[in-house]
Amino acid sequence: MSNRQYNLNRENPSIMWIDLNSAFATAEQQAHPSLRGKPMGVTNRLSKECCVIAASYEAKALGIKVGCRRTEAMAKCPEFIMLETDPPKYHHVYEKLATIMKSYTHSVKMKSIDEGILDFHGTQLEGKTDELVRIGHEIKDRVRTEIGDYMKINVGIGPNRFLAKTAAGLHKPDGLDVIDHSNLIDVYESLELQDLTGIADGYGSRLRAHGIFTPIDFLNASEEILKRHVFRSINGHYWYQRLRGYEIDDYESNLGMVGRQWVVKNPTNNDAYLRSCLHYLAETTGMKLRFRNVEARGVCVWLSFTAGGGFVDKRMYKVPCYSNQDIWERVSRLFDNRPAHMSVRTIGLYLYKLEPSSKSQMDLFGIEQNKRFLTQAVDEINDFYGVFTVYSADTMEGKKHVTQKIPFGGTEYFNLLLARK
Amino acid sequence: MVTGANGFTLISLLHLKSVYPDTNLTRIILRMDPTIEVNERVDMVVLYKKHADMSTLALPYKMRWKGREITFTQLGLRHPTAKGKRMIHVFDVSDGIDDYRLEFDAERLTWQLIAVIPGGSS
């Protein structure tokens, strides 16, 4: 079948995908030359059973991947080195990478802590493949000179996000590839079905059950088959378009919830200690909520116990909350319902049913307005003088124990830090 | 002789702890983190370059620590952080063998050696 019969998108590529390799591990190897070329990883808190949240290329080559437990990693490689995460270091690298990317186009979207997209549509560079390749090489050079000589990135260029990301994964750890209508079939022929982004075990099994074993089989499948039989949803149409280079992934996903959790340092049922830590988590969650400019109607508190099992309580309110006081009042009420004799191992809360902030609305007696002014004033003081310059006295104990750790995947934490500058 | 991970003997671990009380021996015994925590003020010679980008504008050049002079040959990474309201510049440097984490307190104008990662660790 010819390229034209596949109905491929013949538009010249205008999307560039940047992927910083094993971001946290590479940042540590950049900082510590003695760790370069060695199997190493980082974890949030070192303990006997901690797990790897980023592994170096050398570790990945030995089968040590993200999520691998320490004992498993040590069994695979007794020389494996594990460091604790250093958030200010990664924040610095993230900020530098974002600055470099933003100097080429106004449309930059950080997809995760180590991945971002540059969209050149609507710029003078739209569809100019040679120019984009030149910029790709320039970004690679700038990352080496402005962040560090050990930092390597993969650059992928394509007509849509899916193909740009696929291109970025072709020659890790230091590749630059272009996929467009002219080489798309060749690239698909060189890949396995589950090499495609978004096709993991679940979709892989579903496709194989319908006789689709390779990316070329996938491309040959009709839209009708994908929609009605394989995916049995609109996803079939999306995949049909995506595989051909048409953009269907350019959307903002809605924020579903914000929250925090913490593995209790010394598991206990001590009410004052747990309450103070939970209050601290509630205040940081409030900070995240206001940063996203949303309010929450739903509140959930959950615990896991050392003896096994757990506790979950949630409640939906008519009036949304946004201030630290309101959030804590609601969280505290739910926390009161727990079985108090149980020793707590993990403690967490999240706020859901988020809606846009209604800051502009006036209330009849001005009480709400005063609360808003107070919250805003405290946030401004904390923004200026540093987080938790002003905080509830009740959280003092919690503040000593709970530390900010690196969340998997999202860029929210780093964006929060950048916004504070 | 009891020999633990990373080739450390029981005596050498005890010696390490007596010299660097901040060091977490559990980490070393579990072979996870080779970092030796020091947290000591040090004498420092710093190079300030007239024309350089932000990351290499100021470079630690030489340090005197425990009677030894250590010359740095490589800057790994420099990044800013904060301790309360105080601005701290963290320099991860190497003398070609070992890695050193240094902190410059921009308010108190002090240099502190925070940690050492021995180059032979694996």
XYZ file of C-alpha atoms in Angstrom:
543
model
C 0.000 0.000 0.000
C 1.423 3.435 -0.915
C 1.811 6.302 1.518
C -1.035 8.122 -0.209
C -3.379 5.157 0.224
C -2.684 5.178 3.962
C -4.038 8.742 4.003
C -1.006 9.969 5.972
C -0.753 13.572 7.144
C 1.536 15.140 4.529
C 2.077 18.328 6.515
C 5.727 19.157 7.229
C 6.611 18.603 10.894
C 6.155 21.528 13.307
C 6.167 19.739 16.675
C 9.389 19.135 18.609
C 9.518 16.764 21.583
C 12.358 17.188 24.091
C 13.137 14.342 26.464
C 15.782 14.717 29.177
C 17.189 11.263 29.811
C 16.681 9.698 33.248
C 16.420 13.282 34.461
C 17.094 12.974 38.211
C 19.771 10.299 37.864
C 21.547 12.238 35.106
C 21.393 15.429 37.205
C 23.146 13.531 40.025
C 25.745 12.171 37.620
C 26.246 15.697 36.314
C 26.790 16.965 39.866
C 29.018 14.052 40.923
C 31.565 13.098 38.251
C 32.582 10.037 40.289
C 29.118 8.533 39.683
C 29.270 8.857 35.910
C 29.203 5.602 34.003
C 28.039 3.730 37.106
C 24.710 2.027 37.789
C 22.957 4.409 40.192
C 19.546 5.725 41.004
C 17.661 8.086 43.262
C 14.938 7.465 45.792
C 12.787 9.698 47.940
C 13.885 8.323 51.285
C 16.637 5.766 51.780
C 15.485 2.699 53.632
C 15.762 -1.079 53.316
C 12.696 -1.304 51.103
C 12.832 2.001 49.252
C 12.252 2.003 45.508
C 14.053 3.621 42.583
C 12.306 6.718 41.222
C 14.953 7.362 38.546
C 17.695 5.080 37.292
C 20.807 5.925 35.301
C 21.281 4.456 31.828
C 23.897 2.091 33.211
C 21.353 0.818 35.779
C 18.623 0.515 33.154
C 20.955 -1.615 31.043
C 21.111 -4.046 33.986
C 17.330 -4.199 34.244
C 17.006 -1.762 37.158
C 14.052 0.429 36.288
C 11.748 2.961 37.933
C 9.749 1.319 40.720
C 12.382 -1.380 41.322
C 12.876 -2.085 45.055
C 16.297 -1.653 46.660
C 16.661 -5.362 47.419
C 15.794 -6.264 43.834
C 18.262 -3.675 42.514
C 21.020 -4.967 44.806
C 20.338 -8.532 43.656
C 20.763 -7.442 40.034
C 23.800 -5.294 40.747
C 25.556 -5.407 44.148
C 27.449 -2.209 43.267
C 24.236 -0.242 42.714
C 24.380 3.225 44.294
C 21.252 4.959 45.525
C 21.083 8.624 46.523
C 18.241 10.546 48.097
C 16.449 13.050 45.889
C 17.661 16.640 45.958
C 14.641 18.741 44.833
C 16.464 22.131 44.570
C 18.960 20.532 42.160
C 16.215 19.137 39.904
C 14.286 22.389 40.141
C 17.374 24.199 38.848
C 17.752 21.764 35.920
C 14.016 21.963 35.117
C 14.088 25.760 35.197
C 17.127 25.905 32.906
C 15.589 23.447 30.428
C 12.264 25.333 30.408
C 14.114 28.638 29.831
C 16.044 27.206 26.879
C 12.870 25.779 25.333
C 10.894 29.006 25.809
C 13.520 30.988 23.896
C 12.424 29.320 20.618
C 8.622 29.561 20.619
C 5.864 30.962 22.796
C 4.067 27.632 22.725
C 5.944 25.388 25.147
C 4.220 22.756 27.220
C 6.116 20.786 29.853
C 4.502 17.351 29.792
C 6.357 16.048 32.803
C 9.431 16.871 34.840
C 11.749 15.704 32.063
C 9.681 16.084 28.895
C 8.365 19.053 27.002
C 6.866 20.048 23.671
C 7.674 22.982 21.435
C 4.870 23.773 18.996
C 6.066 25.845 16.034
C 2.628 26.222 14.407
C 1.894 29.889 13.706
C 5.588 30.831 13.767
C 7.982 31.560 10.911
C 9.475 28.114 11.429
C 6.226 26.227 10.807
C 6.875 23.285 8.516
C 10.556 24.142 7.971
C 12.045 20.772 8.791
C 15.691 21.723 8.172
C 15.376 24.724 10.471
C 13.769 22.587 13.197
C 16.604 20.066 12.924
C 19.110 22.915 13.303
C 17.218 24.182 16.380
C 17.137 20.662 17.782
C 20.946 20.453 17.583
C 21.228 23.951 19.052
C 19.060 22.986 22.033
C 21.242 19.927 22.605
C 24.373 22.122 22.603
C 22.781 24.694 24.894
C 21.724 22.005 27.376
C 25.364 20.840 27.503
C 26.806 24.319 27.944
C 24.113 25.940 30.102
C 23.163 22.997 32.335
C 26.089 20.588 32.211
C 28.353 18.646 29.882
C 26.916 15.286 30.992
C 23.309 16.221 30.264
C 21.946 14.559 27.151
C 18.561 15.021 25.568
C 16.574 13.264 22.887
C 14.868 15.409 20.310
C 11.983 14.187 18.188
C 10.344 16.145 15.375
C 7.029 15.188 13.829
C 3.727 16.471 12.452
C 1.903 15.549 15.688
C 2.786 14.959 19.343
C 2.615 11.179 19.021
C 5.120 10.961 16.164
C 7.409 13.601 17.722
C 7.539 11.547 20.942
C 8.093 8.347 18.956
C 10.971 10.074 17.116
C 12.499 11.176 20.431
C 12.630 7.546 21.554
C 14.351 6.138 18.473
C 18.001 6.727 19.372
C 18.293 7.152 23.127
C 20.183 8.591 24.959
C 21.356 11.310 22.574
C 19.193 11.137 19.469
C 17.608 13.589 17.073
C 15.112 12.123 14.641
C 12.392 13.326 12.329
C 9.316 11.303 11.434
C 7.057 12.516 8.657
C 4.983 10.968 5.858
C 8.116 10.075 3.893
C 9.660 7.731 6.482
C 6.732 6.839 8.723
C 6.239 3.363 7.218
C 9.957 2.551 7.600
C 9.886 3.638 11.241
C 6.779 1.540 11.985
C 8.451 -1.458 10.340
C 11.379 -1.117 12.742
C 9.210 -1.020 15.883
C 7.340 -3.570 17.971
C 3.668 -2.982 18.751
C 4.309 -2.117 22.393
C 7.113 0.263 21.463
C 4.347 2.686 20.478
C 3.617 5.318 23.126
C 0.291 4.544 24.789
C 0.271 0.843 23.881
C 1.075 -1.114 27.020
C -0.043 -4.615 28.090
C -3.789 -3.841 28.147
C -4.125 -2.312 24.692
C -1.409 -4.675 23.398
C -3.491 -7.747 24.312
C -6.620 -6.192 22.872
C -4.910 -5.457 19.559
C -3.338 -8.909 19.336
C -6.728 -10.497 20.010
C -7.898 -8.839 16.785
C -4.924 -10.032 14.730
C -2.913 -6.811 15.054
C 0.643 -7.822 15.958
C 2.814 -5.019 14.559
C 2.591 -1.245 14.083
C 2.116 -1.906 10.342
C -0.869 -4.187 11.105
C -2.183 -1.395 13.319
C -1.802 1.112 10.485
C -3.504 -1.294 8.054
C -6.529 -1.742 10.332
C -9.571 0.186 9.166
C -11.067 2.937 11.282
C -14.262 0.919 11.522
C -12.478 -2.139 12.941
C -10.554 -0.024 15.479
C -13.645 1.908 16.550
C -16.249 -0.852 16.665
C -14.240 -3.952 17.540
C -10.796 -3.220 19.001
C -11.325 -0.177 21.215
C -15.147 -0.101 21.068
C -15.056 3.648 21.594
C -13.977 6.948 20.073
C -10.428 5.854 20.991
C -10.411 3.772 17.815
C -10.872 6.929 15.747
C -8.189 8.725 17.781
C -5.673 5.943 17.195
C -6.492 5.850 13.469
C -5.724 9.576 13.243
C -2.758 9.544 15.620
C -0.907 6.781 13.740
C -1.225 8.780 10.489
C 0.314 11.919 11.966
C -2.852 13.949 12.597
C -2.913 15.935 15.834
C -5.489 14.816 18.355
C -3.476 15.155 21.575
C -3.343 18.947 21.754
C -5.653 19.499 24.682
C -5.445 20.517 28.325
C -6.498 17.759 30.691
C -8.744 18.837 33.539
C -7.319 18.863 37.005
C -9.208 16.206 38.946
C -7.803 16.493 42.435
C -5.003 17.924 44.527
C -3.590 16.334 47.611
C -0.619 15.054 49.528
C 0.397 11.911 51.309
C 3.169 11.055 53.711
C 4.704 7.846 54.984
C 4.753 8.399 58.748
C 8.358 8.449 59.935
C 7.683 6.482 63.119
C 4.301 4.736 62.733
C 2.125 5.583 65.726
C -1.419 6.245 66.893
C -0.373 9.397 68.776
C -3.221 11.790 68.044
C -1.329 15.079 68.562
C 1.569 13.998 66.340
C -0.615 12.657 63.522
C -2.931 15.654 63.700
C -0.037 18.102 63.423
C 1.407 16.241 60.414
C -2.006 16.066 58.736
C -2.538 19.766 59.390
C 0.798 20.489 57.714
C -0.228 18.362 54.703
C -3.557 20.247 54.605
C -1.763 23.606 54.500
C 0.519 22.550 51.650
C -2.507 21.155 49.798
C -4.271 24.500 50.271
C -1.231 26.216 48.793
C -1.365 23.935 45.723
C -5.109 24.507 45.386
C -4.777 28.284 45.353
C -1.806 28.124 42.979
C -4.058 26.348 40.465
C -6.718 28.999 41.067
C -9.399 26.466 41.950
C -11.633 25.662 44.923
C -12.726 22.234 46.138
C -16.063 20.864 47.240
C -14.947 17.342 48.074
C -12.536 16.392 50.862
C -11.049 12.947 51.489
C -8.779 11.693 54.257
C -7.167 8.261 54.053
C -4.843 6.252 56.276
C -3.066 2.939 56.037
C -2.293 1.016 59.207
C 0.852 -0.872 60.198
C -1.276 -3.895 61.086
C -2.720 -3.885 57.547
C -5.913 -2.395 56.172
C -6.790 1.247 56.168
C -9.347 3.968 56.626
C -10.954 6.237 54.020
C -13.537 8.906 54.677
C -14.733 11.501 52.218
C -17.415 14.117 52.110
C -18.875 16.457 49.535
C -19.904 19.960 50.605
C -22.273 22.410 48.940
C -19.901 25.327 49.497
C -16.373 24.986 48.089
C -13.340 25.693 50.274
C -9.986 27.290 49.477
C -8.566 28.758 52.711
C -6.239 26.793 54.980
C -8.654 27.190 57.898
C -11.639 25.795 55.984
C -9.657 22.920 54.504
C -8.282 21.946 57.911
C -11.704 22.195 59.570
C -13.147 19.736 57.055
C -10.116 17.424 57.044
C -10.005 17.401 60.840
C -13.660 16.367 61.075
C -13.050 13.375 58.813
C -9.872 12.448 60.713
C -11.926 12.284 63.954
C -13.822 9.294 62.527
C -10.770 7.014 62.273
C -10.215 4.035 64.580
C -8.004 5.903 67.067
C -6.228 2.827 68.476
C -4.679 1.822 65.153
C -1.046 2.678 64.460
C -0.839 4.741 61.249
C 1.762 4.005 58.560
C 0.677 6.350 55.752
C -1.442 9.430 56.019
C -2.965 11.344 53.130
C -5.651 13.705 51.992
C -6.988 14.976 48.716
C -9.448 17.598 47.596
C -11.718 16.799 44.652
C -14.679 18.200 42.705
C -12.560 21.196 41.821
C -14.107 24.286 40.305
C -12.721 27.638 39.154
C -12.076 30.093 41.933
C -14.986 32.498 42.517
C -12.806 35.235 43.990
C -14.717 37.996 42.224
C -18.036 37.128 43.879
C -19.127 39.460 46.683
C -21.014 38.265 49.751
C -23.655 40.205 51.634
C -21.891 40.651 54.984
C -18.274 40.820 53.853
C -17.193 37.844 56.019
C -16.129 35.835 52.990
C -14.314 38.843 51.610
C -12.303 39.269 54.836
C -11.360 35.607 54.747
C -10.159 36.001 51.168
C -8.104 39.080 52.042
C -6.502 37.263 54.975
C -5.677 34.170 52.883
C -4.308 36.354 50.097
C -2.190 38.368 52.550
C -0.705 35.239 54.126
C 0.029 33.776 50.672
C 1.732 36.987 49.583
C 3.897 37.103 52.727
C 4.860 33.465 52.193
C 5.602 34.084 48.517
C 7.864 36.973 49.387
C 9.660 35.708 52.476
C 9.587 31.975 51.757
C 7.141 29.133 52.251
C 5.787 28.819 55.798
C 6.949 32.175 57.080
C 3.402 32.493 58.409
C 1.704 29.227 59.334
C -0.612 27.686 61.918
C 1.108 27.004 65.236
C -0.581 23.612 65.215
C 1.563 22.473 62.248
C 4.914 23.118 63.974
C 5.468 19.500 64.948
C 4.419 18.261 61.504
C 6.695 20.751 59.776
C 9.685 19.180 61.558
C 8.921 15.739 60.162
C 7.158 16.061 56.802
C 9.465 17.043 53.966
C 8.666 17.846 50.365
C 9.517 14.919 48.144
C 9.617 14.659 44.401
C 6.291 13.580 42.964
C 6.248 11.096 40.086
C 5.461 12.486 36.672
C 3.815 15.856 37.140
C 5.355 19.263 36.752
C 3.078 20.929 39.308
C 5.644 21.053 42.099
C 8.317 22.663 39.924
C 5.865 25.069 38.328
C 4.820 26.113 41.820
C 8.452 26.893 42.639
C 8.932 28.768 39.354
C 5.790 30.844 39.946
C 7.125 31.821 43.353
C 10.231 33.462 41.842
C 37.962 -8.929 60.889
C 34.323 -8.013 60.154
C 34.096 -6.596 56.653
C 30.913 -4.825 55.589
C 29.733 -3.412 52.323
C 31.936 -1.136 50.219
C 34.969 -2.769 51.827
C 34.428 -0.979 55.139
C 35.554 -2.859 58.236
C 33.825 -2.482 61.584
C 36.817 -0.505 62.888
C 36.875 1.786 59.852
C 33.139 2.415 60.219
C 33.575 3.327 63.889
C 36.493 5.575 62.962
C 34.381 7.208 60.248
C 31.588 7.867 62.734
C 33.991 9.364 65.281
C 35.496 11.712 62.693
C 32.233 12.556 60.887
C 29.434 12.188 63.413
C 26.794 13.318 60.882
C 27.456 10.377 58.579
C 24.624 7.883 58.364
C 26.336 4.513 58.814
C 23.172 2.575 57.971
C 23.350 3.935 54.446
C 26.945 2.881 54.084
C 26.360 -0.552 55.615
C 23.389 -1.090 53.302
C 25.673 -0.129 50.399
C 23.171 2.413 49.183
C 24.717 5.823 49.519
C 28.491 6.342 49.602
C 28.100 9.962 50.794
C 30.161 10.895 53.854
C 28.498 13.821 55.589
C 31.021 16.345 56.914
C 29.293 19.712 57.641
C 32.452 21.671 58.472
C 33.533 25.250 57.769
C 36.503 25.333 55.392
C 39.044 27.841 54.043
C 38.393 28.470 50.372
C 39.973 30.170 47.383
C 37.384 31.157 44.801
C 37.856 32.359 41.228
C 35.552 35.137 40.085
C 35.524 35.397 36.314
C 34.849 38.653 34.544
C 33.217 37.114 31.499
C 31.376 33.873 32.062
C 27.850 32.623 32.170
C 25.996 32.410 35.491
C 26.961 28.817 36.151
C 30.718 29.490 36.054
C 30.902 33.129 37.168
C 32.245 32.095 40.568
C 34.210 28.858 40.845
C 35.659 27.218 43.952
C 39.337 26.735 43.129
C 41.092 25.425 46.211
C 40.067 24.308 49.708
C 41.998 23.703 52.925
C 40.413 20.957 54.955
C 41.947 18.931 57.775
C 45.400 20.287 56.946
C 45.147 19.220 53.307
C 44.934 21.473 50.284
C 42.487 20.210 47.704
C 42.423 21.741 44.234
C 39.225 21.398 42.279
C 39.499 20.431 38.655
C 35.856 20.089 37.664
C 32.565 21.781 38.440
C 29.714 19.293 38.359
C 26.760 21.581 38.958
C 25.973 24.811 40.730
C 22.469 25.519 41.903
C 20.852 27.959 44.279
C 18.697 26.948 47.203
C 17.392 28.605 50.359
C 17.762 27.977 54.066
C 14.976 30.022 55.546
C 15.509 33.466 54.092
C 19.213 32.856 53.452
C 20.368 32.292 49.880
C 22.726 29.351 49.584
C 24.764 28.494 46.492
C 25.496 24.796 46.251
C 28.624 23.811 44.318
C 29.187 20.159 43.450
C 32.854 19.926 42.506
C 35.507 17.279 41.985
C 39.262 17.114 42.455
C 39.464 14.457 39.769
C 39.062 11.625 42.267
C 36.518 12.505 44.954
C 33.368 14.644 44.726
C 32.689 17.437 47.204
C 29.469 19.250 47.993
C 30.197 22.817 49.074
C 27.745 25.454 50.222
C 28.304 29.184 50.125
C 26.015 31.122 52.447
C 25.456 34.434 50.653
C 24.300 36.158 53.857
C 26.936 34.962 56.300
C 29.665 34.718 53.626
C 30.771 31.310 54.845
C 31.932 28.245 52.959
C 30.988 24.863 54.297
C 32.001 21.399 53.152
C 28.764 19.463 53.370
C 29.704 16.042 52.063
C 32.283 13.964 50.235
C 31.637 11.107 47.819
C 34.807 9.028 47.562
C 35.683 8.392 43.929
C 36.363 4.707 44.411
C 32.871 4.001 45.726
C 30.758 1.605 43.717
